[in-house]
Short mmCIF file of C-alpha atoms in Angstrom, two decimals:
data_model
loop_
_atom_site.label_atom_id
_atom_site.label_comp_id
_atom_site.label_asym_id
_atom_site.label_seq_id
_atom_site.Cartn_x
_atom_site.Cartn_y
_atom_site.Cartn_z
CA MET A 1 -0.03 -0.05 -0.08
CA SER A 2 1.13 3.54 -0.58
CA SER A 3 0.26 6.52 1.74
CA LEU A 4 0.53 10.19 2.20
CA GLN A 5 -0.25 12.64 5.07
CA LEU A 6 -3.31 14.99 5.16
CA ASN A 7 -4.26 16.98 8.28
CA GLY A 8 -2.25 14.64 10.51
CA CYS A 9 -3.87 11.52 9.19
CA ARG A 10 -2.50 9.09 6.63
CA ILE A 11 -4.41 8.58 3.41
CA VAL A 12 -4.00 4.98 2.23
CA THR A 13 -4.65 3.62 -1.16
CA SER A 14 -4.35 0.04 -2.26
CA LEU A 15 -2.72 -0.76 -5.52
CA ASN A 16 -5.10 -3.61 -6.07
CA VAL A 17 -8.01 -3.05 -8.50
CA ILE A 18 -11.59 -4.03 -7.72
CA ARG A 19 -12.52 -6.84 -10.17
CA GLY A 20 -15.79 -8.91 -10.26
CA CYS A 21 -17.51 -7.39 -7.34
CA SER A 22 -19.38 -4.07 -6.49
CA ARG A 23 -18.08 -1.37 -4.33
CA LEU A 24 -20.02 -0.80 -1.15
CA GLY A 25 -19.96 3.01 -0.75
CA VAL A 26 -20.01 4.65 2.64
CA ALA A 27 -19.66 8.38 2.72
CA SER A 28 -16.95 9.38 0.27
CA HIS A 29 -14.58 6.49 0.50
CA ALA A 30 -14.52 3.10 -1.25
CA TRP A 31 -14.96 -0.20 0.49
CA LEU A 32 -13.52 -3.58 0.53
CA CYS A 33 -14.92 -6.32 -1.64
CA ARG A 34 -15.63 -9.46 0.30
CA ARG A 35 -12.88 -11.35 -1.32
CA ASN A 36 -10.66 -8.76 -3.05
CA PHE A 37 -8.84 -5.93 -1.17
CA ALA A 38 -10.44 -3.07 -2.85
CA ALA A 39 -9.16 0.47 -3.14
CA ILE A 40 -9.35 2.25 0.14
CA ILE A 41 -9.38 6.10 -0.08
CA GLY A 42 -10.06 7.83 3.19
CA ALA A 43 -8.57 9.50 6.24
CA MET A 44 -7.41 6.86 8.74
CA ARG A 45 -5.59 6.69 12.01
CA THR A 46 -2.81 4.28 12.74
CA LEU A 47 -2.66 2.64 16.14
CA GLN A 48 -0.14 5.13 17.18
CA GLU A 49 -2.33 8.07 16.03
CA MET A 50 -5.27 6.63 18.07
CA ASP A 51 -3.23 7.01 21.22
CA GLY A 52 -5.05 9.15 23.75
CA HIS A 53 -8.24 9.44 21.58
CA GLY A 54 -11.02 8.74 24.24
CA GLY A 55 -11.49 5.75 26.34
CA VAL A 56 -10.59 2.03 25.53
CA ALA A 57 -13.05 -0.92 25.74
CA ALA A 58 -12.24 -4.48 25.02
CA LEU A 59 -14.94 -6.48 23.38
CA GLY A 60 -15.88 -10.22 23.32
CA ASP A 61 -17.07 -12.50 20.47
CA TRP A 62 -19.55 -11.03 18.02
CA HIS A 63 -19.59 -13.72 15.30
CA GLY A 64 -20.68 -11.14 12.67
CA ASN A 65 -23.85 -10.23 14.54
CA THR A 66 -24.58 -6.86 13.14
CA HIS A 67 -27.48 -5.70 15.28
CA TYR A 68 -25.73 -6.68 18.38
CA ALA A 69 -22.35 -5.09 17.33
CA VAL A 70 -23.86 -1.74 16.40
CA ARG A 71 -25.74 -1.59 19.80
CA VAL A 72 -22.60 -2.32 21.79
CA ILE A 73 -20.62 0.35 19.96
CA ARG A 74 -23.35 2.84 20.52
CA HIS A 75 -23.71 2.04 24.20
CA LEU A 76 -19.92 2.39 24.89
CA ALA A 77 -19.29 5.34 22.52
CA SER A 78 -21.97 7.26 24.18
CA ARG A 79 -20.00 6.93 27.45
CA GLY A 80 -16.83 8.24 25.94
CA VAL A 81 -15.17 5.24 24.50
CA ARG A 82 -13.38 5.97 21.23
CA ARG A 83 -10.98 3.06 20.89
CA PHE A 84 -12.25 -0.57 20.73
CA VAL A 85 -10.11 -3.67 20.86
CA HIS A 86 -11.95 -6.91 19.93
CA THR A 87 -10.80 -10.28 21.25
CA GLY A 88 -11.75 -12.15 18.13
CA ASP A 89 -14.65 -14.07 16.43
CA PHE A 90 -15.24 -10.58 15.28
CA ALA A 91 -16.72 -10.85 11.84
CA TYR A 92 -16.64 -14.57 11.01
CA ASP A 93 -17.04 -14.45 7.18
CA PHE A 94 -16.53 -10.65 6.86
CA ARG A 95 -19.86 -9.96 5.11
CA PRO A 96 -19.92 -6.50 3.59
CA GLY A 97 -23.11 -5.53 5.27
CA PHE A 98 -21.61 -6.30 8.77
CA LEU A 99 -18.53 -4.37 7.95
CA ARG A 100 -20.52 -1.44 6.50
CA ALA A 101 -22.77 -1.17 9.61
CA VAL A 102 -19.78 -1.47 12.07
CA GLU A 103 -17.86 1.11 10.15
CA ALA A 104 -20.75 3.55 9.98
CA GLU A 105 -21.35 3.39 13.74
CA LEU A 106 -17.65 3.87 14.45
CA LYS A 107 -17.52 6.85 12.15
CA ARG A 108 -20.60 8.36 13.71
CA PHE A 109 -18.64 8.66 16.99
CA ASP A 110 -15.29 9.24 15.47
CA ALA A 111 -14.07 5.93 16.89
CA ASP A 112 -11.84 3.14 15.88
CA LEU A 113 -11.80 -0.66 16.26
CA ALA A 114 -8.76 -3.18 16.15
CA PHE A 115 -9.39 -6.82 16.47
CA VAL A 116 -7.27 -9.95 16.87
CA PRO A 117 -8.58 -13.01 15.05
CA GLY A 118 -10.57 -15.68 16.65
CA ASN A 119 -11.01 -19.29 15.60
CA HIS A 120 -14.37 -18.62 13.85
CA GLU A 121 -12.79 -16.24 11.37
CA ASP A 122 -12.16 -16.42 7.69
CA TYR A 123 -8.35 -16.69 7.62
CA ASP A 124 -8.29 -17.05 3.83
CA TYR A 125 -9.71 -13.50 3.79
CA LEU A 126 -7.40 -12.17 6.44
CA GLU A 127 -4.41 -13.62 4.62
CA SER A 128 -5.34 -11.54 1.56
CA VAL A 129 -5.31 -8.31 3.58
CA PRO A 130 -1.95 -6.30 3.02
CA ILE A 131 0.12 -5.67 6.13
CA ASP A 132 1.19 -2.11 6.67
CA ASP A 133 4.52 -0.89 8.08
CA ASP A 134 3.28 -0.95 11.67
CA GLY A 135 2.31 -4.75 11.40
CA THR A 136 -1.35 -4.21 11.05
CA GLY A 137 -3.97 -4.86 8.35
CA ARG A 138 -6.33 -2.27 7.11
CA ILE A 139 -10.04 -3.66 6.74
CA SER A 140 -11.56 -0.26 6.34
CA GLU A 141 -11.04 3.26 7.36
CA ARG A 142 -11.99 2.58 10.92
CA ILE A 143 -11.34 -1.13 11.34
CA THR A 144 -7.86 -2.58 11.82
CA TYR A 145 -6.74 -6.24 11.86
CA LEU A 146 -4.09 -7.10 14.42
CA PRO A 147 -2.04 -10.17 13.37
CA ARG A 148 -0.40 -12.30 16.02
CA GLY A 149 2.33 -10.63 18.04
CA VAL A 150 1.61 -7.09 16.95
CA ARG A 151 2.47 -4.46 19.61
CA TRP A 152 1.53 -0.93 20.02
CA ASN A 153 1.56 1.84 22.70
CA TRP A 154 -1.54 3.46 24.17
CA ASP A 155 -1.77 5.58 27.31
CA SER A 156 1.83 5.02 28.29
CA ARG A 157 1.19 1.27 28.24
CA THR A 158 2.48 -1.46 25.86
CA TRP A 159 -0.25 -3.56 24.26
CA MET A 160 0.00 -6.81 22.35
CA GLY A 161 -2.51 -8.85 20.39
CA LEU A 162 -2.34 -12.68 20.02
CA GLY A 163 -5.54 -14.07 18.41
CA GLY A 164 -6.36 -17.69 17.56
CA ALA A 165 -7.71 -20.80 19.23
CA ALA A 166 -8.68 -24.41 18.49
CA SER A 167 -12.33 -25.13 17.37
CA ILE A 168 -13.82 -27.81 19.50
CA ASP A 169 -16.69 -27.92 16.95
CA ARG A 170 -14.46 -28.45 13.97
CA VAL A 171 -15.88 -31.81 12.95
CA HIS A 172 -19.29 -30.13 12.55
CA ARG A 173 -18.01 -27.35 10.34
CA LYS A 174 -17.60 -27.38 6.52
CA GLN A 175 -13.96 -27.43 5.78
CA SER A 176 -13.99 -26.60 2.06
CA ALA A 177 -15.47 -23.97 -0.21
CA PRO A 178 -18.06 -23.01 -1.02
CA GLY A 179 -19.56 -22.17 2.29
CA LYS A 180 -16.31 -22.98 4.26
CA GLN A 181 -16.69 -22.78 7.91
CA TRP A 182 -13.29 -23.89 9.40
CA TRP A 183 -9.68 -22.69 8.68
CA PRO A 184 -6.67 -24.54 9.95
CA GLN A 185 -4.86 -21.17 10.33
CA GLU A 186 -6.91 -20.66 13.47
CA LEU A 187 -4.22 -22.23 15.59
CA ILE A 188 -1.47 -20.31 17.34
CA THR A 189 1.91 -21.79 16.12
CA ALA A 190 5.30 -22.10 17.76
CA VAL A 191 6.48 -19.27 15.41
CA ASP A 192 3.68 -17.06 16.76
CA VAL A 193 4.81 -17.75 20.32
CA GLN A 194 8.37 -16.86 19.45
CA THR A 195 7.23 -13.67 17.81
CA ALA A 196 5.02 -12.77 20.79
CA THR A 197 7.75 -13.33 23.40
CA ALA A 198 10.61 -11.72 21.39
CA GLY A 199 9.84 -8.10 22.58
CA GLY A 200 9.66 -8.87 26.29
CA HIS A 201 7.15 -7.36 28.72
CA VAL A 202 3.69 -6.00 27.72
CA ASP A 203 1.16 -4.29 30.13
CA VAL A 204 -1.87 -5.45 28.33
CA LEU A 205 -2.42 -8.62 26.39
CA ILE A 206 -5.36 -9.12 24.09
CA THR A 207 -6.10 -12.81 23.14
CA HIS A 208 -8.83 -14.86 21.88
CA ASP A 209 -8.42 -17.99 23.90
CA ALA A 210 -7.53 -18.00 27.71
CA PRO A 211 -4.14 -19.23 28.94
CA SER A 212 -4.09 -22.22 31.22
CA SER A 213 -3.87 -20.19 34.46
CA VAL A 214 -7.34 -18.65 33.82
CA HIS A 215 -9.75 -20.87 35.65
CA LEU A 216 -13.12 -20.96 33.97
CA GLU A 217 -16.26 -22.96 34.95
CA LEU A 218 -17.03 -24.59 31.71
CA PRO A 219 -19.55 -27.40 31.08
CA PRO A 220 -18.22 -30.85 30.22
CA PHE A 221 -17.93 -31.46 26.45
CA SER A 222 -18.08 -35.15 26.18
CA TRP A 223 -18.79 -34.92 22.50
CA ILE A 224 -15.51 -33.39 21.56
CA PRO A 225 -13.11 -35.83 19.65
CA PRO A 226 -10.02 -36.53 21.71
CA GLU A 227 -7.65 -34.95 19.14
CA ASP A 228 -9.62 -31.66 19.16
CA GLU A 229 -9.73 -31.52 22.92
CA ALA A 230 -5.89 -32.05 23.00
CA ALA A 231 -5.49 -29.24 20.43
CA ALA A 232 -7.61 -26.95 22.57
CA ILE A 233 -5.54 -27.76 25.71
CA GLU A 234 -2.26 -27.27 23.80
CA GLN A 235 -3.40 -23.77 22.59
CA ARG A 236 -4.04 -22.66 26.23
CA SER A 237 -0.67 -24.04 27.17
CA MET A 238 1.06 -22.08 24.35
CA LEU A 239 -0.76 -18.82 25.54
CA GLU A 240 0.38 -19.69 29.00
CA ARG A 241 4.02 -19.86 27.96
CA VAL A 242 3.44 -16.35 26.33
CA VAL A 243 2.08 -14.92 29.60
CA GLU A 244 4.83 -16.38 31.57
CA SER A 245 7.50 -14.58 29.29
CA VAL A 246 5.75 -11.19 28.68
CA THR A 247 4.23 -10.87 32.25
CA PRO A 248 1.14 -8.74 31.48
CA GLU A 249 -0.61 -6.79 34.14
CA VAL A 250 -3.90 -7.25 32.30
CA LEU A 251 -5.10 -10.03 29.98
CA VAL A 252 -8.55 -9.81 28.15
CA HIS A 253 -9.86 -12.70 26.22
CA GLY A 254 -13.19 -14.15 24.66
CA HIS A 255 -13.68 -17.59 23.06
CA HIS A 256 -15.27 -19.41 25.99
CA HIS A 257 -18.40 -17.13 26.17
CA ARG A 258 -18.10 -16.72 29.96
CA TYR A 259 -17.91 -13.46 31.78
CA GLN A 260 -15.61 -13.28 34.90
CA ILE A 261 -12.95 -11.00 36.15
CA ALA A 262 -10.44 -12.68 38.46
CA ARG A 263 -6.81 -12.61 39.53
CA ALA A 264 -4.80 -15.47 37.86
CA LEU A 265 -1.36 -16.96 38.84
CA THR A 266 0.95 -18.70 36.42
CA GLY A 267 3.08 -21.59 37.51
CA SER A 268 6.16 -19.41 37.64
CA GLY A 269 4.47 -17.11 40.04
CA HIS A 270 3.27 -14.13 37.92
CA GLU A 271 0.01 -12.64 39.00
CA TYR A 272 -2.17 -10.67 36.62
CA LEU A 273 -5.75 -9.59 36.15
CA ALA A 274 -7.78 -11.80 33.79
CA VAL A 275 -10.87 -10.51 32.07
CA SER A 276 -13.06 -13.10 30.30
CA LEU A 277 -15.72 -11.77 28.03
CA ASP A 278 -19.03 -13.17 27.07
CA CYS A 279 -20.39 -13.24 23.43
CA ASP A 280 -23.05 -11.65 21.41
CA GLY A 281 -26.52 -11.92 22.91
CA SER A 282 -25.16 -11.44 26.46
CA PRO A 283 -25.67 -8.18 28.41
CA PHE A 284 -23.39 -5.49 26.98
CA ASP A 285 -21.55 -5.10 30.27
CA TRP A 286 -20.52 -8.92 30.06
CA ASN A 287 -19.30 -8.40 26.45
CA SER A 288 -17.10 -5.35 27.14
CA HIS A 289 -14.45 -4.19 29.60
CA LEU A 290 -13.06 -0.58 30.10
CA VAL A 291 -9.41 -1.05 29.87
CA ALA A 292 -8.34 2.62 29.88
#
């Protein structure tokens, strides 16, 4: 992507050409096609430029639920929140209608949203999004994709995103196109762990899954195939290794559709605040947490 500065904000344009799909116009800038990274022309803020711009709220799973997402944004933005960090299972299949509605509500309040990927997320689409110099991907003017291990500074604190998790319902999801519902890229890898730990300490860690030291009261899932249960346990163990290495003060996650706030203690003795967020359909206060 190329960029220029205008009134303190970058103007970003993609060199890709829209082919085979229609543009979804909002205000005066172009939109992303569902499958092709279309031209983006509009003023946008980088994560660095968002620093200090209103309050910060973390958000739990939305699964592309347009009506719920818009109402949560409105609820929090009316209380001064201008920066949203989503813990994944954000858009699922990235339908244009969902993105358009979320973008419009964010723009209404001069707010921005950044998200880590969940497990129920179209990774084929995310891999088509060009990555900018700061390590992030631009979905639209107000929506930013946070690949695994991306760090940034807000309010004199270091933040990091590390999305991904294992789908315990994988066997019930279609694994090929058309109508694909599961992507193997959902899993955090050893390379992701290495990337995340290379930079040392962070103050706030945003994840999709919960590390092993976060104790959640979850119902028994006797129907889960043993290999998928093992994968889920391993993913939490990998996150635990990251937590022990980067020693966050606060960790916020989604995925398990349970709301709780508790102190957690790693095996190495690091104590941190663990915020577990519920999903779409839950009370707004269970789906969100004011981080700053």
